[in-house]
mmCIF file of C-alpha atoms and ligand atoms in Angstrom:
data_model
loop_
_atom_site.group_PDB
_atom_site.id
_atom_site.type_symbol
_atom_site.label_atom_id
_atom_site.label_comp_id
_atom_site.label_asym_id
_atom_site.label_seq_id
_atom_site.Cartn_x
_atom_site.Cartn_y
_atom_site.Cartn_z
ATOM 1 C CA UNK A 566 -114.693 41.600 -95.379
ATOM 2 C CA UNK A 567 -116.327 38.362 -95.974
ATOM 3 C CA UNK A 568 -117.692 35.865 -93.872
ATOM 4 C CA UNK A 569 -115.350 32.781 -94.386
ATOM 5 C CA UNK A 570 -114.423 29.153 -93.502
ATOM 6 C CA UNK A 571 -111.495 28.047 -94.009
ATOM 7 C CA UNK A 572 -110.601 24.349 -95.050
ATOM 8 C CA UNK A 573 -107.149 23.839 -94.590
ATOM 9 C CA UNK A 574 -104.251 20.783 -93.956
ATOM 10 C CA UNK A 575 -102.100 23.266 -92.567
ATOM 11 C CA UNK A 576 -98.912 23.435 -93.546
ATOM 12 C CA UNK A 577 -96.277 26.712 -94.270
ATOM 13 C CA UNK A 578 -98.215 28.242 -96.639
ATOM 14 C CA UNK A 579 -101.357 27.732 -95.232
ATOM 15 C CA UNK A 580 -100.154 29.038 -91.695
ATOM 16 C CA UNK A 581 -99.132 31.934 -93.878
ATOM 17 C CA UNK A 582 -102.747 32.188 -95.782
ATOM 18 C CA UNK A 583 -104.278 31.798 -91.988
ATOM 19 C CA UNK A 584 -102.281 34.814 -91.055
ATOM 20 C CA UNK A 585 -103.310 36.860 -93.807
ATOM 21 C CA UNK A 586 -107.131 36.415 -93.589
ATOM 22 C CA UNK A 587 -107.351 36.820 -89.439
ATOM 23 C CA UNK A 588 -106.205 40.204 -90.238
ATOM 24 C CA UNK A 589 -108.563 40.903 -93.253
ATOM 25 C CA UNK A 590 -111.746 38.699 -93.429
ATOM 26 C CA UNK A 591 -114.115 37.036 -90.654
ATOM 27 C CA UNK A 592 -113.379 33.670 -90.196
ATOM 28 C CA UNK A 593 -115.736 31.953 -88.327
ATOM 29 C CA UNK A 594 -113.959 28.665 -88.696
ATOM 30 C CA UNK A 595 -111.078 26.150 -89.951
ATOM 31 C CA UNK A 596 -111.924 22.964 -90.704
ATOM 32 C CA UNK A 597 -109.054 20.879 -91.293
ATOM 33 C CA UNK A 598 -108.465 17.880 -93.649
ATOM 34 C CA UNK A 599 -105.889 15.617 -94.314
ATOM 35 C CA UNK A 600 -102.980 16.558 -96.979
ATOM 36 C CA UNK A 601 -99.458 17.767 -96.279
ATOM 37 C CA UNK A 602 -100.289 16.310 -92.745
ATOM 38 C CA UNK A 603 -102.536 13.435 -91.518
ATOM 39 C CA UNK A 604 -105.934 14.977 -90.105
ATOM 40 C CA UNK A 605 -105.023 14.681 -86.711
ATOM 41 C CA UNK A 606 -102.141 16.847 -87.295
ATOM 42 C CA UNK A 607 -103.940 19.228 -89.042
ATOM 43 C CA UNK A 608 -106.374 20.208 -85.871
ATOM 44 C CA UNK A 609 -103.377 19.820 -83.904
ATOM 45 C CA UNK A 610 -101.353 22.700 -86.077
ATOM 46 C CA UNK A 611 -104.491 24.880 -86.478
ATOM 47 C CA UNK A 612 -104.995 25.084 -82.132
ATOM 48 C CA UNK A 613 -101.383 26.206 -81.873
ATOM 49 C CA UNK A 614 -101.059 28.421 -84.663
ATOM 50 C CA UNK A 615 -104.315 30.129 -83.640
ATOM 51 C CA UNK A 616 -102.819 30.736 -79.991
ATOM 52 C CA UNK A 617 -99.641 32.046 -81.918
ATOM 53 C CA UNK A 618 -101.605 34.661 -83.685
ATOM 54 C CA UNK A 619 -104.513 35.283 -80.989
ATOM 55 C CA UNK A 620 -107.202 33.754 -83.041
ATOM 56 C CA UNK A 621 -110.035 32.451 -81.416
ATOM 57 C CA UNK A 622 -112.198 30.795 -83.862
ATOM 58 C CA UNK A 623 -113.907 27.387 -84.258
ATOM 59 C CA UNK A 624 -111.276 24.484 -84.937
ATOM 60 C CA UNK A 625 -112.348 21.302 -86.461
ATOM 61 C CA UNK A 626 -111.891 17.849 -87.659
ATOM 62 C CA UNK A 627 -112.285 16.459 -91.191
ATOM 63 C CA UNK A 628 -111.775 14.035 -93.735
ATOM 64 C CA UNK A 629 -108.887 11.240 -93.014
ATOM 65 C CA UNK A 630 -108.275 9.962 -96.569
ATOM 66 C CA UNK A 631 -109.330 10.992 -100.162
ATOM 67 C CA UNK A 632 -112.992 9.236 -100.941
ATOM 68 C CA UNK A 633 -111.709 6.772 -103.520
ATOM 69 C CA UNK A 634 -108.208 6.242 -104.022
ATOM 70 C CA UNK A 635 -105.476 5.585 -101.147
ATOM 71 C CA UNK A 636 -104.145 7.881 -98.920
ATOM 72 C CA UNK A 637 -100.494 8.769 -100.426
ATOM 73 C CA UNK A 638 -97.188 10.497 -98.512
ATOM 74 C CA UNK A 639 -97.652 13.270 -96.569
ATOM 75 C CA UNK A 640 -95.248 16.363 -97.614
ATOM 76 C CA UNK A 641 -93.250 16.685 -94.824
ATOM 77 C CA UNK A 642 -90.301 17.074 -97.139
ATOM 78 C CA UNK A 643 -90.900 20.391 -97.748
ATOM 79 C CA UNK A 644 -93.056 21.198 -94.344
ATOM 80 C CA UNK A 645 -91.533 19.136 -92.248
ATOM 81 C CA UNK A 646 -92.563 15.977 -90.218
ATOM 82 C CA UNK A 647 -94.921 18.313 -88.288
ATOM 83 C CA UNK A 648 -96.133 20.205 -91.261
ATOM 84 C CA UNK A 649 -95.084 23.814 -89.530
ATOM 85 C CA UNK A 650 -91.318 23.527 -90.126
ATOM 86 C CA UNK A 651 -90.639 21.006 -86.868
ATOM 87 C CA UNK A 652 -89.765 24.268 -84.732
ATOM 88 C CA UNK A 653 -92.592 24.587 -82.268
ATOM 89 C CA UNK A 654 -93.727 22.794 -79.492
ATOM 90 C CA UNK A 655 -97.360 21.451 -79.919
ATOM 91 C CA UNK A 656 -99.111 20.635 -76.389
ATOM 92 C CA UNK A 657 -102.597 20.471 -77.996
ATOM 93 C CA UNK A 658 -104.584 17.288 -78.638
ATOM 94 C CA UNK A 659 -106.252 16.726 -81.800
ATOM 95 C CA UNK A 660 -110.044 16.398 -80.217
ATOM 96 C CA UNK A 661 -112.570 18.745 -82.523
ATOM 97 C CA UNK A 662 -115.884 18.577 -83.615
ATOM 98 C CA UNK A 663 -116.875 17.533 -87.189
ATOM 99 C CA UNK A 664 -116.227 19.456 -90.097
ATOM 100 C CA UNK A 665 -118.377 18.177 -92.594
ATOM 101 C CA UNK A 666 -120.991 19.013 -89.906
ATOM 102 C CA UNK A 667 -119.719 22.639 -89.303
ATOM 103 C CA UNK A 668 -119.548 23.465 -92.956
ATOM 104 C CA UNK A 669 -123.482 22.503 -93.491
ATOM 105 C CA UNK A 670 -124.742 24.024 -90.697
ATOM 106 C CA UNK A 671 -123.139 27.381 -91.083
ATOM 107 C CA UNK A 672 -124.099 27.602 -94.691
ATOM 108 C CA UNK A 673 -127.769 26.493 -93.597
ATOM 109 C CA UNK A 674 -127.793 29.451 -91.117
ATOM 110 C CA UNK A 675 -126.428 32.028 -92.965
ATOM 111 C CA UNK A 676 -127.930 31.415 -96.623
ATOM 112 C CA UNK A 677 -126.180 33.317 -99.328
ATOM 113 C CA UNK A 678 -123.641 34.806 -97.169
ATOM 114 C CA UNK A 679 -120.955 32.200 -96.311
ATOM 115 C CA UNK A 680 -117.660 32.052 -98.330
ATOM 116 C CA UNK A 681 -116.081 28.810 -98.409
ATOM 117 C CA UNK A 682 -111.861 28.407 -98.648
ATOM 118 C CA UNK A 683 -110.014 25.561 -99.260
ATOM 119 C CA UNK A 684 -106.156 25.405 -99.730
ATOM 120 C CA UNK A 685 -105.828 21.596 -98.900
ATOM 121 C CA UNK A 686 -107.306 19.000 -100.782
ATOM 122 C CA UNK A 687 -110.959 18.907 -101.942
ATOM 123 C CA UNK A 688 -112.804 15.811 -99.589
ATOM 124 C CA UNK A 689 -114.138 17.673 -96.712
ATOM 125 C CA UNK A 690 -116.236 20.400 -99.621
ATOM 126 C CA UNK A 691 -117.209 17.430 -101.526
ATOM 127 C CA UNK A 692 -118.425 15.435 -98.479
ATOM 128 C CA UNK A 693 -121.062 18.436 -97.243
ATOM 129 C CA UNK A 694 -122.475 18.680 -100.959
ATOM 130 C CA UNK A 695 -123.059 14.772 -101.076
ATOM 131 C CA UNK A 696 -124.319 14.579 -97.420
ATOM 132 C CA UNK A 697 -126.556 17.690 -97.635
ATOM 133 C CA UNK A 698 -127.394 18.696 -101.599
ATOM 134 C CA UNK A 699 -129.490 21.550 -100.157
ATOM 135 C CA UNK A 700 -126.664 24.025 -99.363
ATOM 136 C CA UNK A 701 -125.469 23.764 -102.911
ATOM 137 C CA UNK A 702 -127.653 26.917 -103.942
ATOM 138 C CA UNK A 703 -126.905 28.548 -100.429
ATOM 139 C CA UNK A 704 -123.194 28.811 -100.456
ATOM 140 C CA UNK A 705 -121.868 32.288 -101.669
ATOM 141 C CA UNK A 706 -118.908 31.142 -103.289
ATOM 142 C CA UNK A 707 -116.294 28.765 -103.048
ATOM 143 C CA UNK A 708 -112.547 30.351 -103.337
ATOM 144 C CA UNK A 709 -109.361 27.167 -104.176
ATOM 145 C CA UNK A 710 -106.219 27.200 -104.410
ATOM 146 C CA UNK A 711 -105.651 24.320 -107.016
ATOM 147 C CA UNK A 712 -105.122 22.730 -110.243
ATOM 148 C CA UNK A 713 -102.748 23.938 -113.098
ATOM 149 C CA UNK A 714 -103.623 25.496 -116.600
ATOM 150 C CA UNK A 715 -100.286 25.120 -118.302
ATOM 151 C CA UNK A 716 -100.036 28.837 -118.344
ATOM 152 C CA UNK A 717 -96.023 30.419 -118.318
ATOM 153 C CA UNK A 718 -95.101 26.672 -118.381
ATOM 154 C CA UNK A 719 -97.332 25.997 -115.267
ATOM 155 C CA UNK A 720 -98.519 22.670 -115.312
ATOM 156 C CA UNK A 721 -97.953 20.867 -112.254
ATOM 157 C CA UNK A 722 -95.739 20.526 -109.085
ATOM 158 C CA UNK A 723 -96.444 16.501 -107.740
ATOM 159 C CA UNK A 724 -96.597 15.380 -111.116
ATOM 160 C CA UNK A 725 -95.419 16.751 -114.416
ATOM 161 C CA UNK A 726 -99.431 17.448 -114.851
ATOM 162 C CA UNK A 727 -100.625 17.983 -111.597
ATOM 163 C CA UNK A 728 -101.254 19.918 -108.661
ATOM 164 C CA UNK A 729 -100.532 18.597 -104.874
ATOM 165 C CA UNK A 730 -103.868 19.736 -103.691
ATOM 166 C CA UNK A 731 -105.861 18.385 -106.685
ATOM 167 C CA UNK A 732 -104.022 15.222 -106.842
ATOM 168 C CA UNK A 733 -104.177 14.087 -103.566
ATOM 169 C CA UNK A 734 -108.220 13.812 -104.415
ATOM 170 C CA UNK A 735 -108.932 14.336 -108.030
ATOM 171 C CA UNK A 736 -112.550 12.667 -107.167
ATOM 172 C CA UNK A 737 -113.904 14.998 -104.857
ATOM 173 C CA UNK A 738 -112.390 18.237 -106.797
ATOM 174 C CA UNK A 739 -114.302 16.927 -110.382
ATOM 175 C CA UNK A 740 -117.267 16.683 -108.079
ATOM 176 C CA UNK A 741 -116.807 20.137 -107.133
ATOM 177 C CA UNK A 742 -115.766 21.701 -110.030
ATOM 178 C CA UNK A 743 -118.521 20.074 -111.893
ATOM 179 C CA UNK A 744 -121.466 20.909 -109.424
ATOM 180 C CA UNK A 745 -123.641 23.858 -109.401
ATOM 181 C CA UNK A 746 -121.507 25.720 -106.416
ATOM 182 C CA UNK A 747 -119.477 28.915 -108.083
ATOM 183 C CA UNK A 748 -116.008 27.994 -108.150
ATOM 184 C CA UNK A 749 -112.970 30.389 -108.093
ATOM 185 C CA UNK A 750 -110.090 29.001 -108.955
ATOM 186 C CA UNK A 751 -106.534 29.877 -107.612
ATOM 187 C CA UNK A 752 -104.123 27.440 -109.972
ATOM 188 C CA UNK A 753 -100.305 27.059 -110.153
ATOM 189 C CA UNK A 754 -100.695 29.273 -113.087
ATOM 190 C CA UNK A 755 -100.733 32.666 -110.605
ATOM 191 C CA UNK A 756 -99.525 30.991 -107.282
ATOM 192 C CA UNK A 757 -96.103 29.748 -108.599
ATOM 193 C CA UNK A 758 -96.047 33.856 -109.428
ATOM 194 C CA UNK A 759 -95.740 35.257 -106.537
ATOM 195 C CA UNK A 760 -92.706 34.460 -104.383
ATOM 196 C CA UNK A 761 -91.431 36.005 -101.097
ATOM 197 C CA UNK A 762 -88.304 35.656 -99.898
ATOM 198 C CA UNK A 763 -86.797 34.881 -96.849
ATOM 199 C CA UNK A 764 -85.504 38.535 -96.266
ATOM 200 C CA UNK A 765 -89.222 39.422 -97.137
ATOM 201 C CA UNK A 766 -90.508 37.279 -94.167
ATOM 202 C CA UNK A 767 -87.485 38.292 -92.124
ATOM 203 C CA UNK A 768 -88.418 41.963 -92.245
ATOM 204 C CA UNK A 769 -92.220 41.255 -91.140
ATOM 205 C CA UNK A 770 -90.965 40.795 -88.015
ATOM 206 C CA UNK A 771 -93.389 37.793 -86.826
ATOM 207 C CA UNK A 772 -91.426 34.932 -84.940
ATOM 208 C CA UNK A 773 -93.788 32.786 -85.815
ATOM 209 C CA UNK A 774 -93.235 32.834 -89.408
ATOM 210 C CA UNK A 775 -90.185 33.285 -89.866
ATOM 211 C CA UNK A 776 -89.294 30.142 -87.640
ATOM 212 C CA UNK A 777 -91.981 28.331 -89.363
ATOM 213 C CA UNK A 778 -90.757 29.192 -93.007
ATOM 214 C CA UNK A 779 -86.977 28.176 -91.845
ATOM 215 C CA UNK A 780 -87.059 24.441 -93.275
ATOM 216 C CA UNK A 781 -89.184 25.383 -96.897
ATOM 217 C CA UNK A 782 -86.583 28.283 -97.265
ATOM 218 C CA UNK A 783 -83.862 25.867 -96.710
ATOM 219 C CA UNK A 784 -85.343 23.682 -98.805
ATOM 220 C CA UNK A 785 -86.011 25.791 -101.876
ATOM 221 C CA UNK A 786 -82.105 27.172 -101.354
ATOM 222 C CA UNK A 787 -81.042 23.626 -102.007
ATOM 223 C CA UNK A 788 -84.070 22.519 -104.828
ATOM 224 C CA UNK A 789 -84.029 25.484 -106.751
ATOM 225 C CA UNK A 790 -81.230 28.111 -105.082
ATOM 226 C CA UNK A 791 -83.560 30.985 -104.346
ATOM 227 C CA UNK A 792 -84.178 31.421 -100.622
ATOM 228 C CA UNK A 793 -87.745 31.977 -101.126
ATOM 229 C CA UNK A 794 -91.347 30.558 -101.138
ATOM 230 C CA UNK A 795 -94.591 30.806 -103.864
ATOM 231 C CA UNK A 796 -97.685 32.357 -101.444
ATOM 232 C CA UNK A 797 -99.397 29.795 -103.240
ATOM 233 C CA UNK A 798 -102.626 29.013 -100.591
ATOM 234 C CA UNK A 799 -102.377 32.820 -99.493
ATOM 235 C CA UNK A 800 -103.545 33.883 -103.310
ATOM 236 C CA UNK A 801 -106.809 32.729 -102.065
ATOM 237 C CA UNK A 802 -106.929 35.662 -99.498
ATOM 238 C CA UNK A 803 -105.508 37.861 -101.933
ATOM 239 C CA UNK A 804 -108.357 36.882 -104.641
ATOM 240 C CA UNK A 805 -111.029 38.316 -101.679
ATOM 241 C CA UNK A 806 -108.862 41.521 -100.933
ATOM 242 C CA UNK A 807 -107.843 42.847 -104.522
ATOM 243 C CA UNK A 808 -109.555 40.355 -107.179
ATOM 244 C CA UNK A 809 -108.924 43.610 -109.753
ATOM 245 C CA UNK A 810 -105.405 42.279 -109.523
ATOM 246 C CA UNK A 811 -106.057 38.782 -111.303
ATOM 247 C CA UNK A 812 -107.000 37.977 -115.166
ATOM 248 C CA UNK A 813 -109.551 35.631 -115.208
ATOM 249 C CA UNK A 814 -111.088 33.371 -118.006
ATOM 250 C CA UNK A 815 -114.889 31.590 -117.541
ATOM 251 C CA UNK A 816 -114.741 27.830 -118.429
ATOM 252 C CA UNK A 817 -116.310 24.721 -117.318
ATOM 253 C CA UNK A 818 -113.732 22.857 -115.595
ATOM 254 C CA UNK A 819 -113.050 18.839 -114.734
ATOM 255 C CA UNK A 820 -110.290 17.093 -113.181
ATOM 256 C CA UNK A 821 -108.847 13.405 -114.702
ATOM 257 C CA UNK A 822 -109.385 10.681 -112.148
ATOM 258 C CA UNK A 823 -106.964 7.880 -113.691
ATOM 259 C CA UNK A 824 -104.343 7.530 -115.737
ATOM 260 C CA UNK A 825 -101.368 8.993 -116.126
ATOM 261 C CA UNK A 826 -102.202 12.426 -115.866
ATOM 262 C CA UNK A 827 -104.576 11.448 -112.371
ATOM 263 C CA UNK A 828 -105.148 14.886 -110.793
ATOM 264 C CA UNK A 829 -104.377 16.984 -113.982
ATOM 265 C CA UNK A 830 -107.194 20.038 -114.411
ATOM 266 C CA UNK A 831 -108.563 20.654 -117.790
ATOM 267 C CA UNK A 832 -110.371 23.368 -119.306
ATOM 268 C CA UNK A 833 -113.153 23.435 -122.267
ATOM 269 C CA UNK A 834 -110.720 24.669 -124.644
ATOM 270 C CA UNK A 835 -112.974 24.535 -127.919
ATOM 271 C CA UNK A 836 -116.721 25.595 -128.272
ATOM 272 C CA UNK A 837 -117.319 23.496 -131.488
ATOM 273 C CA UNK A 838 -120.071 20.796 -130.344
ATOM 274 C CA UNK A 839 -118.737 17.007 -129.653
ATOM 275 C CA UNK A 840 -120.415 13.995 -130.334
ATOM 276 C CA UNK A 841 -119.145 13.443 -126.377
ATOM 277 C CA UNK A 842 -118.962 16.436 -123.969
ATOM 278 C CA UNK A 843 -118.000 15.704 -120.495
ATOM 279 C CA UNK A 844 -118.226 19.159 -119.602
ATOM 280 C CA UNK A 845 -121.811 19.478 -120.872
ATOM 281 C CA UNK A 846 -124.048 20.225 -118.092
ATOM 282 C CA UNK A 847 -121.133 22.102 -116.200
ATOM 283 C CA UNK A 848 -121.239 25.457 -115.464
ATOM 284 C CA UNK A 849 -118.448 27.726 -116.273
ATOM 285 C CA UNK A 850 -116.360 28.560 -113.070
ATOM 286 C CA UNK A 851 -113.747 31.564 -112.432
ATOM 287 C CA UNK A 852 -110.102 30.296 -113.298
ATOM 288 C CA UNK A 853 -107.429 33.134 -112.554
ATOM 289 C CA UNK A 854 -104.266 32.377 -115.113
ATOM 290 C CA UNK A 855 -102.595 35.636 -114.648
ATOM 291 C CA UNK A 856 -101.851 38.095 -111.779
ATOM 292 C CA UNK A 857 -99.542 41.430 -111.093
ATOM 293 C CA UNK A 858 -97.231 39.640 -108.830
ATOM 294 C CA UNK A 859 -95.601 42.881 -107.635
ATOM 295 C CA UNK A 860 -99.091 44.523 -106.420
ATOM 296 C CA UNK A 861 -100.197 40.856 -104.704
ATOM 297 C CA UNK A 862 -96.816 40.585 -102.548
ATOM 298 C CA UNK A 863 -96.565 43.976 -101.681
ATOM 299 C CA UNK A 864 -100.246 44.218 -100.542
ATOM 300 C CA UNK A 865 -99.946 40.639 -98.557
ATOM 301 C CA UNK A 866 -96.085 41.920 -97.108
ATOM 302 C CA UNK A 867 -97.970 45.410 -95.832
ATOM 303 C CA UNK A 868 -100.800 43.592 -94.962
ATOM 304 C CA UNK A 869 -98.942 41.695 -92.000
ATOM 305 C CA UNK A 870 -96.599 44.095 -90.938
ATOM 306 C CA UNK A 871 -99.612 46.155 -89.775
ATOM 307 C CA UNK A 872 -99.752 46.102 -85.670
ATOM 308 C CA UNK A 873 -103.297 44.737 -84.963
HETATM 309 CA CA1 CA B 617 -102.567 23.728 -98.102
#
């Protein structure tokens, strides 16, 4: 069991992710930033999912908007206008303290020992490596769901090359991915490969869930006609749990910040020497591009059902 924050713009699948690691690492906070739901939202979803699944953690507030390029449309097609599926009640405010803060004080007091998750976009990791440098070397790892390889025809789901979380700030994730902090990372690749469906949730018994998940099953029946969902920010949880269950190449990694392929991930795919390297001088990070589906669902699906 690791010792975990968890960076999150919490929509379906990250309620879902949430779930997973209160019942199998120690989170000792969510910091929330802006991405399938404004910020405020965010704080607003994590205090009343928290109270749904008796979690009493830390909540706080993070980054509004992406550091360099404009804030872009929420995704409340698929999570709803609310970002939880527009089926609960929310009485909470969205008053927290500051993230950025949070992040570099807990990795200050617990050198070496704090694990860092994000499943939302990047800004709120790349703000407490600018702000405070020093906790580069102290952070234990960093664990993302993000990005797309290309792998099984894998190459993006906002754009035909890139990845929501990624693309909604491609500058802070080629920060990152090009810093000194050990980056594993969780890409379309593997999280497009494991899907649940809604009989799956259904038969975990959890009201919660399965009246969250109503609107993304609906809308996957009509986009795609399978009543189901990809885990997608839960594969970070199940990276901690049963990494022995991923294939995993070691690559530098950096993300393209204009263009037409803004937000796309790239790998060093050749080790011949350029005359221009843009990867030179970054270190190789963890990508996972392949994963036994069947032993990830089945673990996450028993994993839930368990009666605390
Ligand atoms: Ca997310």
């Amino acid at each position: 069991m690791r010792k975990i924050i968890l960076d999150t713009d919490i929509g379906v699948d990250d309620a879902f992710a949430l779930a997973y690691a209160a019942k199998t690492q120690n989170i000792l906070g969510i910091t929330t930033v802006f991405g399938n739901v404004p910020v405020a939202q965010a704080v607003k979803n994590a205090k009343l999912f928290c109270r749904e699944i008796g979690l009493d953690v830390p909540i706080l507030r993070g980054c509004s908007r992406p550091l360099a390029l404009p804030l872009h449309a929420n995704a409340t097609d698929v999570h709803g206008s609310d970002g939880l599926g527009d089926v609960l009640d929310n009485p909470f405010d969205d008053r927290a303290g500051n993230a950025v803060d949070f992040i570099i004080e807990t990795v200050r007091a617990q050198p070496g020992e704090i694990t860092l998750v994000a499943i939302g976009p990047l800004t709120n990791l790349a703000c407490a490596m600018n702000q405070a440098p020093d906790i580069i070397p102290l952070v234990k790892e960093v664990i993302i769901m993000g990005g797309a390889f290309g792998t099984h025809g894998h190459a993006g789901n906002v754009t035909p090359h890139s990845e929501f979380n990624i693309w909604k700030d491609p500058h802070a994730a080629d920060q990152l991915l090009s810093s000194a902090l050990p980056v594993v990372i969780l890409p379309l690749d593997v999280t497009h490969e494991v899907q649940i469906s809604g009989e799956d949730i259904r038969e975990l018994n959890q009201p919660v869930l399965t009246a969250i998940s109503q609107g993304y099953l609906r809308y996957s029946l009509e986009k795609e006609g399978f009543e189901g969902m990809a885990l997608h920010d839960t594969l970070t949880i199940s990276w901690l749990n049963h990494p022995q269950w991923f294939t995993t190449v070691q690559s530098p990694v950096r993300v393209v910040t204009e263009g037409i392929t803004l937000g796309q991930t790239l790998r060093k795919l050749t080790p011949l020497a350029s005359r221009y390297d843009p990867f030179a001088h970054c270190r190789a990070q963890t990508l996972c591009l392949a994963v036994q589906a069947t032993q990830v669902k089945q673990a996450f699906l028993h994993s839930l059902r368990l009666v605390n």
